[in-house]
Coordinates of C-alpha atoms in Angstrom, one line a residue:
X273 CA 121.8 77.0 112.0
X274 CA 120.9 78.3 108.1
X275 CA 119.9 81.9 106.6
X276 CA 118.7 81.3 102.9
X277 CA 118.4 84.4 100.6
X278 CA 116.0 83.7 97.7
X279 CA 113.9 85.9 95.2
X280 CA 110.9 84.6 97.2
X281 CA 112.0 86.2 99.9
X282 CA 114.2 85.7 103.1
X283 CA 114.0 82.6 105.7
X284 CA 116.3 81.0 108.1
X285 CA 116.5 79.5 112.0
X286 CA 116.0 82.0 114.6
X287 CA 119.4 83.1 116.8
X288 CA 123.1 82.9 115.9
X289 CA 125.0 85.1 114.1
X290 CA 124.1 87.9 111.7
X291 CA 124.2 86.5 108.0
X292 CA 124.3 82.9 108.9
X293 CA 120.8 82.8 110.5
X294 CA 117.5 85.0 110.6
X295 CA 118.7 87.5 113.6
X296 CA 116.9 90.6 113.7
X297 CA 119.7 92.5 111.5
X298 CA 118.9 90.6 108.9
X299 CA 115.4 90.9 109.2
X300 CA 115.8 95.1 109.6
X301 CA 117.6 94.9 106.5
X302 CA 115.4 93.2 104.2
X303 CA 112.2 94.3 105.6
X304 CA 113.9 98.2 104.7
X305 CA 114.6 96.6 101.5
X306 CA 111.6 95.4 100.4
X307 CA 109.5 98.6 102.0
X308 CA 112.1 100.7 99.4
X309 CA 111.3 98.7 96.5
X310 CA 107.5 98.5 97.4
X311 CA 107.0 102.3 97.6
X312 CA 109.7 102.8 94.9
X313 CA 107.7 100.1 92.6
X314 CA 103.9 101.0 93.2
X315 CA 104.0 105.0 94.4
X316 CA 102.1 103.6 97.5
X317 CA 103.3 104.3 101.1
X318 CA 101.4 100.9 102.7
X319 CA 102.2 97.8 103.4
X320 CA 100.2 94.9 104.9
X321 CA 102.1 92.3 107.3
X322 CA 100.6 88.7 108.9
X323 CA 102.0 86.0 110.8
X324 CA 101.5 82.6 111.7
X325 CA 101.5 81.6 114.8
X326 CA 105.2 80.4 115.3
X327 CA 106.8 81.6 119.0
X328 CA 109.5 83.8 116.9
X329 CA 106.2 85.7 115.1
X330 CA 105.7 88.6 117.6
X331 CA 109.5 89.7 117.8
X332 CA 109.7 89.3 114.0
X333 CA 107.0 91.1 113.5
X334 CA 107.4 93.9 115.4
X335 CA 110.7 94.0 114.0
X336 CA 109.2 94.2 110.7
X337 CA 106.7 96.5 111.4
X338 CA 109.1 99.3 113.6
X339 CA 111.4 99.5 110.0
X340 CA 108.9 99.7 107.9
X341 CA 107.4 102.8 109.6
X342 CA 110.7 103.8 109.9
X343 CA 110.9 104.3 105.9
X344 CA 107.5 106.3 106.3
X345 CA 105.2 103.6 105.5
X346 CA 101.9 103.0 107.1
X347 CA 101.7 99.2 108.5
X348 CA 98.0 97.5 108.3
X349 CA 99.1 94.5 110.5
X350 CA 96.6 91.7 110.6
X351 CA 98.4 89.8 113.9
X352 CA 97.8 86.0 113.4
X353 CA 96.5 85.2 110.0
X354 CA 97.2 83.3 107.1
X355 CA 99.3 83.3 103.7
X356 CA 96.2 83.6 101.4
X357 CA 94.6 86.0 103.8
X358 CA 97.6 88.2 103.9
X359 CA 97.2 88.0 99.9
X360 CA 93.9 88.7 99.9
X361 CA 94.0 92.0 101.9
X362 CA 97.2 94.0 100.1
X363 CA 95.1 94.8 97.0
X364 CA 91.5 95.5 99.4
X365 CA 93.9 97.9 101.1
X366 CA 95.5 99.5 97.8
X367 CA 98.7 98.6 99.9
X368 CA 101.9 99.0 98.0
X369 CA 102.7 95.0 98.7
X370 CA 102.5 92.5 102.0
X371 CA 105.2 90.7 104.0
X372 CA 104.0 87.2 105.4
X373 CA 105.8 86.1 108.4
X374 CA 106.3 82.6 108.3
X375 CA 108.4 79.4 107.6
X376 CA 105.6 77.6 106.2
X377 CA 106.0 73.7 107.1
X378 CA 109.4 74.3 108.4
X379 CA 110.1 73.0 112.2
X380 CA 110.1 75.9 114.9
X381 CA 113.4 76.9 114.6
X382 CA 112.6 78.4 111.3
X383 CA 110.7 82.0 110.5
X384 CA 110.6 83.8 106.8
X385 CA 109.4 86.7 104.9
X386 CA 107.7 86.0 102.2
X387 CA 106.7 89.3 99.8
X388 CA 103.9 90.1 98.0
X389 CA 103.6 92.6 95.2
X390 CA 100.4 95.2 95.0
X391 CA 98.4 92.5 93.7
X392 CA 98.7 90.2 96.5
X393 CA 101.0 87.7 94.9
X394 CA 104.4 86.5 95.3
X395 CA 106.9 88.7 93.7
X396 CA 108.8 88.1 90.4
X397 CA 112.1 87.0 90.3
X398 CA 113.5 89.6 88.7
X399 CA 111.4 91.7 91.6
X400 CA 112.9 89.5 94.0
X401 CA 116.5 89.9 93.1
X402 CA 116.3 93.6 93.1
X403 CA 114.9 93.2 96.6
X404 CA 118.5 91.2 97.2
X405 CA 120.5 93.4 95.9
X406 CA 119.0 96.6 97.8
X407 CA 119.3 95.4 101.3
X408 CA 123.0 94.3 100.6
X409 CA 123.9 97.7 99.4
X410 CA 121.6 99.5 102.1
X411 CA 120.2 101.2 99.1
X412 CA 117.1 103.0 100.8
X413 CA 116.4 106.0 103.0
X414 CA 114.5 106.4 106.3
X415 CA 112.0 108.9 106.9
X416 CA 112.7 112.3 109.2
X417 CA 111.0 112.4 112.7
X418 CA 108.2 114.3 111.7
X419 CA 107.5 111.5 108.6
X420 CA 107.6 108.0 110.4
X421 CA 104.7 106.0 109.6
X422 CA 101.8 104.4 111.5
X423 CA 101.0 100.6 112.5
X424 CA 96.9 99.9 112.4
X425 CA 95.6 96.4 113.5
X426 CA 93.1 95.0 111.8
X427 CA 91.9 91.5 112.6
X428 CA 88.7 91.3 110.5
X429 CA 90.4 89.9 107.6
X430 CA 89.9 85.9 108.2
X431 CA 86.3 86.6 108.7
X432 CA 86.2 89.2 105.2
X433 CA 88.3 85.8 103.6
X434 CA 85.3 83.3 104.7
X435 CA 83.0 85.7 103.7
X436 CA 84.2 86.3 100.2
X437 CA 84.8 82.0 99.9
X438 CA 80.8 81.9 100.9
X439 CA 80.0 84.3 98.1
X440 CA 81.7 82.4 95.3
X441 CA 79.3 80.9 93.1
X442 CA 80.5 77.1 92.5
X443 CA 80.7 76.7 96.6
X444 CA 77.1 75.4 97.7
X445 CA 77.1 76.3 101.3
X446 CA 73.4 74.7 101.4
X447 CA 74.8 71.2 99.4
X448 CA 77.4 70.8 102.4
X449 CA 75.0 71.7 105.2
X450 CA 72.6 69.3 104.1
X451 CA 75.0 66.6 104.5
X452 CA 75.5 67.0 108.0
X453 CA 79.3 66.0 108.0
X454 CA 81.7 65.6 110.7
X455 CA 85.6 66.7 110.3
X456 CA 88.4 66.0 112.4
X457 CA 91.0 69.4 112.1
X458 CA 94.6 69.2 112.7
X459 CA 95.7 72.7 112.3
X460 CA 99.1 72.2 113.9
X461 CA 98.7 74.8 116.8
X462 CA 98.8 77.6 114.2
X463 CA 96.6 79.9 112.6
X464 CA 94.6 77.6 110.6
X465 CA 93.6 76.6 114.1
X466 CA 91.6 80.0 114.3
X467 CA 90.5 79.8 110.3
X468 CA 89.9 76.8 109.5
X469 CA 87.4 75.7 112.2
X470 CA 85.4 79.4 111.3
X471 CA 85.3 78.2 107.9
X472 CA 84.0 74.6 108.5
X473 CA 81.3 76.0 111.1
X474 CA 80.3 78.9 108.5
X475 CA 79.6 75.9 106.6
X476 CA 77.5 73.7 109.0
X477 CA 79.8 71.2 109.4
X478 CA 80.6 69.5 113.1
X479 CA 84.3 70.1 113.8
X480 CA 86.4 67.8 116.1
X481 CA 89.5 70.1 116.6
X482 CA 92.9 68.3 117.2
X483 CA 96.0 71.3 117.8
X484 CA 93.9 74.3 117.1
X485 CA 95.7 76.2 119.3
X486 CA 97.2 78.9 117.9
X487 CA 100.4 78.9 120.5
X488 CA 103.4 78.3 118.2
X489 CA 104.1 75.0 119.6
X490 CA 104.1 72.5 116.8
X491 CA 103.2 68.9 118.2
X492 CA 104.4 67.4 115.3
X493 CA 106.6 68.0 112.5
X494 CA 104.4 70.8 110.7
X495 CA 104.6 69.5 106.7
X496 CA 101.5 67.6 106.3
X497 CA 103.1 64.6 105.0
X498 CA 100.8 60.9 106.3
X499 CA 103.8 60.5 108.6
X500 CA 103.4 63.1 110.7
X501 CA 99.6 62.8 110.7
X502 CA 99.8 59.9 112.8
X503 CA 97.3 61.5 115.9
X504 CA 94.4 62.5 113.2
X505 CA 94.6 59.4 111.6
X506 CA 93.8 57.4 114.9
X507 CA 91.1 60.1 115.6
X508 CA 89.5 59.1 112.1
X509 CA 89.9 55.2 112.8
X510 CA 87.0 55.6 115.3
X511 CA 84.8 55.9 112.4
X512 CA 82.8 58.9 113.4
X513 CA 83.9 61.2 110.8
X514 CA 83.5 61.9 107.1
X515 CA 86.9 63.5 106.7
X516 CA 89.9 64.7 108.1
X517 CA 91.7 68.2 106.9
X518 CA 95.3 69.2 107.8
X519 CA 96.8 72.5 106.8
X520 CA 100.5 73.6 106.9
X521 CA 101.1 76.5 109.7
X522 CA 100.6 79.4 107.5
X523 CA 97.6 77.5 105.5
X524 CA 98.6 77.5 101.9
X525 CA 98.6 73.7 101.9
X526 CA 95.6 71.3 102.3
X527 CA 96.1 67.4 102.8
X528 CA 93.0 65.3 103.3
X529 CA 92.6 62.0 104.6
X530 CA 89.9 59.8 104.3
X531 CA 87.3 58.5 106.5
X532 CA 89.1 55.6 107.5
X533 CA 91.9 57.7 108.5
X534 CA 94.0 56.8 105.4
X535 CA 95.7 59.3 103.1
X536 CA 93.3 61.0 100.3
X537 CA 96.7 61.7 98.9
X538 CA 98.5 65.5 98.8
X539 CA 98.4 65.2 94.8
X540 CA 94.4 64.6 94.9
X541 CA 94.3 67.3 96.2
X542 CA 94.1 69.7 93.1
X543 CA 93.1 66.5 91.3
X544 CA 89.6 66.7 93.0
X545 CA 88.6 70.5 93.1
X546 CA 90.0 70.9 89.5
X547 CA 87.2 67.5 88.3
X548 CA 84.7 69.5 90.5
X549 CA 85.2 73.2 88.9
X550 CA 85.8 71.7 85.6
X551 CA 82.6 69.6 85.7
X552 CA 80.9 72.9 85.7
X553 CA 82.9 75.2 84.3
X554 CA 85.4 74.6 81.3
X555 CA 88.8 75.9 81.2
X556 CA 92.8 75.1 81.2
X557 CA 94.6 74.0 84.2
X558 CA 98.0 74.3 85.2
X559 CA 100.1 72.7 87.7
X560 CA 104.1 72.5 88.5
X561 CA 106.2 69.8 86.7
X562 CA 106.9 67.4 89.5
X563 CA 103.1 67.5 90.3
X564 CA 100.8 64.3 89.1
X565 CA 99.9 63.3 85.8
X566 CA 96.4 62.8 87.2
X567 CA 95.7 66.1 86.5
X568 CA 96.0 66.1 83.2
X569 CA 94.1 62.5 82.6
X570 CA 91.1 64.3 84.7
X571 CA 91.6 67.6 82.6
X572 CA 91.6 65.8 79.3
X573 CA 88.6 64.0 80.2
X574 CA 86.5 67.1 80.5
X575 CA 87.5 67.7 77.2
X576 CA 90.0 70.6 78.8
X577 CA 93.8 71.4 78.2
X578 CA 96.4 71.1 80.6
X579 CA 100.0 72.8 80.8
X580 CA 102.5 72.4 83.1
X581 CA 105.0 75.3 84.8
X582 CA 108.0 75.5 86.4
X583 CA 108.3 74.5 90.2
X584 CA 107.3 77.2 92.6
X585 CA 103.9 79.2 92.8
X586 CA 105.1 82.4 91.4
X587 CA 105.9 79.9 88.1
X588 CA 102.5 78.5 88.1
X589 CA 100.3 81.8 88.6
X590 CA 102.2 83.2 85.7
X591 CA 101.6 80.0 83.5
X592 CA 97.9 80.1 84.5
X593 CA 97.5 83.9 83.6
X594 CA 99.3 82.9 80.0
X595 CA 96.7 80.4 79.8
X596 CA 93.8 81.9 81.5
X597 CA 93.6 78.6 83.3
X598 CA 90.0 78.5 85.7
X599 CA 92.1 76.3 88.2
X600 CA 95.3 75.0 89.2
X601 CA 98.5 74.7 91.3
X602 CA 100.8 72.3 93.1
X603 CA 100.4 68.7 94.1
X604 CA 101.9 69.6 97.5
X605 CA 98.2 70.3 98.6
X606 CA 98.0 73.5 97.0
X607 CA 95.4 75.1 95.3
X608 CA 95.2 78.0 93.8
X609 CA 91.4 79.7 92.6
X610 CA 91.7 82.7 90.3
X611 CA 87.9 83.1 91.0
X612 CA 88.7 84.2 94.4
X613 CA 92.9 85.3 93.9
X614 CA 96.3 84.1 92.6
X615 CA 97.7 82.2 95.6
X616 CA 97.5 79.1 97.2
X617 CA 94.2 78.6 99.6
X618 CA 93.9 76.1 101.7
X619 CA 90.5 77.7 102.7
X620 CA 88.8 77.8 99.5
X621 CA 90.4 74.0 98.9
X622 CA 88.4 73.1 101.9
X623 CA 84.9 74.9 100.8
X624 CA 85.3 73.7 97.0
X625 CA 86.2 70.0 98.0
X626 CA 83.2 69.7 100.4
X627 CA 81.0 71.2 97.8
X628 CA 82.4 68.5 95.7
X629 CA 82.0 65.8 98.2
X630 CA 78.6 66.7 99.0
X631 CA 77.2 66.9 95.2
X632 CA 79.0 63.5 94.4
X633 CA 76.6 61.7 97.2
X634 CA 79.9 59.4 97.9
X635 CA 81.9 59.1 100.7
X636 CA 85.5 60.4 100.7
X637 CA 87.2 57.0 99.9
X638 CA 84.8 56.3 96.7
X639 CA 85.5 59.5 95.5
X640 CA 89.1 59.3 95.5
X641 CA 88.6 55.5 93.8
X642 CA 86.8 57.4 90.6
X643 CA 90.3 59.0 90.1
X644 CA 93.5 57.7 88.1
X645 CA 95.9 56.2 90.4
X646 CA 99.3 57.3 90.5
X647 CA 102.3 56.9 92.4
X648 CA 105.4 59.5 93.1
X649 CA 108.7 58.2 94.1
X650 CA 110.6 61.4 95.6
X651 CA 114.1 61.0 95.9
X652 CA 117.2 62.8 95.9
X653 CA 121.2 62.5 95.5
X654 CA 123.3 64.1 97.1
X655 CA 126.5 65.4 95.3
X656 CA 130.0 66.3 96.3
X657 CA 130.8 70.0 96.3
X658 CA 132.1 70.9 93.1
X659 CA 130.1 68.6 90.7
X660 CA 128.9 69.7 87.8
X661 CA 125.1 69.8 88.3
X662 CA 124.3 71.5 85.1
X663 CA 126.7 69.1 83.2
X664 CA 124.9 66.1 84.8
X665 CA 121.3 67.6 83.0
X666 CA 122.8 68.0 80.3
X667 CA 124.0 64.4 80.0
X668 CA 120.8 63.2 81.2
X669 CA 119.2 64.7 78.3
X670 CA 121.2 63.7 75.7
X671 CA 120.6 60.0 77.0
X672 CA 117.2 60.0 76.7
X673 CA 116.7 62.5 73.8
X674 CA 114.8 60.1 71.6
X675 CA 111.9 60.5 74.5
X676 CA 109.8 63.8 75.2
X677 CA 112.5 65.9 77.4
X678 CA 111.0 69.4 79.2
X679 CA 113.6 71.6 80.3
X680 CA 112.1 74.3 81.6
X681 CA 112.8 73.6 85.1
X682 CA 116.0 71.1 85.2
X683 CA 115.4 67.8 83.3
X684 CA 111.7 66.1 82.6
X685 CA 112.3 62.9 80.4
X686 CA 108.3 61.8 80.0
X687 CA 107.7 57.9 78.7
X688 CA 104.1 56.0 77.8
X689 CA 102.5 56.6 81.0
X690 CA 105.2 57.8 83.6
X691 CA 107.8 60.5 84.0
X692 CA 111.1 61.5 86.1
X693 CA 112.0 65.1 86.6
X694 CA 115.2 65.9 87.8
X695 CA 115.8 69.5 89.5
X696 CA 119.0 70.8 91.2
X697 CA 118.7 72.5 94.5
X698 CA 119.6 76.4 94.4
X699 CA 120.8 75.9 98.2
X700 CA 122.5 72.2 98.7
X701 CA 124.8 69.9 96.4
X702 CA 122.0 67.6 95.6
X703 CA 119.6 66.6 92.5
X704 CA 115.7 65.9 93.3
X705 CA 114.7 62.9 91.5
X706 CA 111.0 62.6 91.4
X707 CA 109.4 60.0 89.4
X708 CA 105.9 58.9 88.6
X709 CA 104.1 55.7 87.2
X710 CA 101.2 53.7 88.0
X711 CA 102.7 51.3 89.6
X712 CA 104.8 52.0 92.8
X713 CA 107.2 49.3 91.8
X714 CA 107.9 51.1 88.5
X715 CA 108.4 54.7 89.5
X716 CA 111.2 53.6 92.1
X717 CA 112.8 51.7 89.6
X718 CA 112.5 54.5 87.1
X719 CA 114.2 56.5 90.2
X720 CA 116.8 54.2 90.4
X721 CA 117.7 54.0 86.7
X722 CA 117.9 57.6 86.8
X723 CA 120.3 57.7 90.0
X724 CA 122.3 54.9 88.3
X725 CA 122.7 56.7 85.1
X726 CA 123.7 59.7 87.0
X727 CA 126.9 58.3 88.9
X728 CA 127.8 56.8 85.3
X729 CA 128.2 60.5 84.4
X730 CA 130.0 61.7 87.3
X731 CA 132.7 58.5 87.4

């Protein structure tokens, strides 16, 4: 059982002892800390909440809502919703912030509180540290009986979110409708089962729904990786569809499958959407250091500039604002389109991708073949507790000083047409080692070489 307190929120497994798991005591303590922080930071006494469909969601939602009203804060409860929908609702409501109750791609026993500022964006590292400190010190005052807040239910925001997407200039509804696309959707029995079919039907797409009942009983591991998507792949192999669409439980990650059931590639969701955006509007792009260099290649093909950020959505958003990027995200299928909002959003990704597919006149597999083909090898190395990981990274940096090295987030070594990125975990004694090359074998070889280097340093 696990409880992880981080600058982006609190997450853990349901049940067990307080301070070791995500128990009601932990939920109340950190909900109160965030509520007090949000009011102090904004001067507003309103917070938006929403949740995915996991089976602990109603319990967690009730605890959070009642804690917030106990602080004298009014709660706008969107109920079953998506992470990007809550992000959009916060500024529309003029709220002090938002709390999304989701453990994203984690299994069924997990839940979490994801924390948003008054812009509907994930709170910064400094703000997250302040919230954690307030939670540990219980530095907040509850309201007296005459000033308790109230809870209002509003289930209209998924529809509002979809309307905002349909109104985007680069979403061509008529072009999509004209193609008569037929699509299979796997929403892992969470809130994507509400939002994704509704969006697709508004776009005139025929939808075959797999696992779209928001029961919270995930039919497979909810992380949208190829090894977890055998059912939708089998359905696509029947040959009746143009595309497969998969989202994680809170609908901020988008994975696509080609018409034959093979993966489009989670790294290439962002690449394809960026290619479409850049073909219509020139501007910078951003992804994180562990994402495919295919985005850089496509960006430069359009005569635009690419930059990378530390891993983590808040870091990507910060770099996007700094560079005035018009599209960005992460290689796990996270699309951030500032024209709508600064947050990963599978729904806007779907609409932009389908517009691109419709206007290209190609099948999904033919479109994928137009992009440079790179292979990422994802590895991790377990270390003995007490090993000085920072020293290991410093030694690797010295060994490869003749190469281009980026140290804004771990150590990334950039070769001519490939790279290796090493990052330490904040919660486990491990080093994550990602490598990318045009050849799968070379990417694997690069990772093994770095692992060998690390072993020599330790020994």
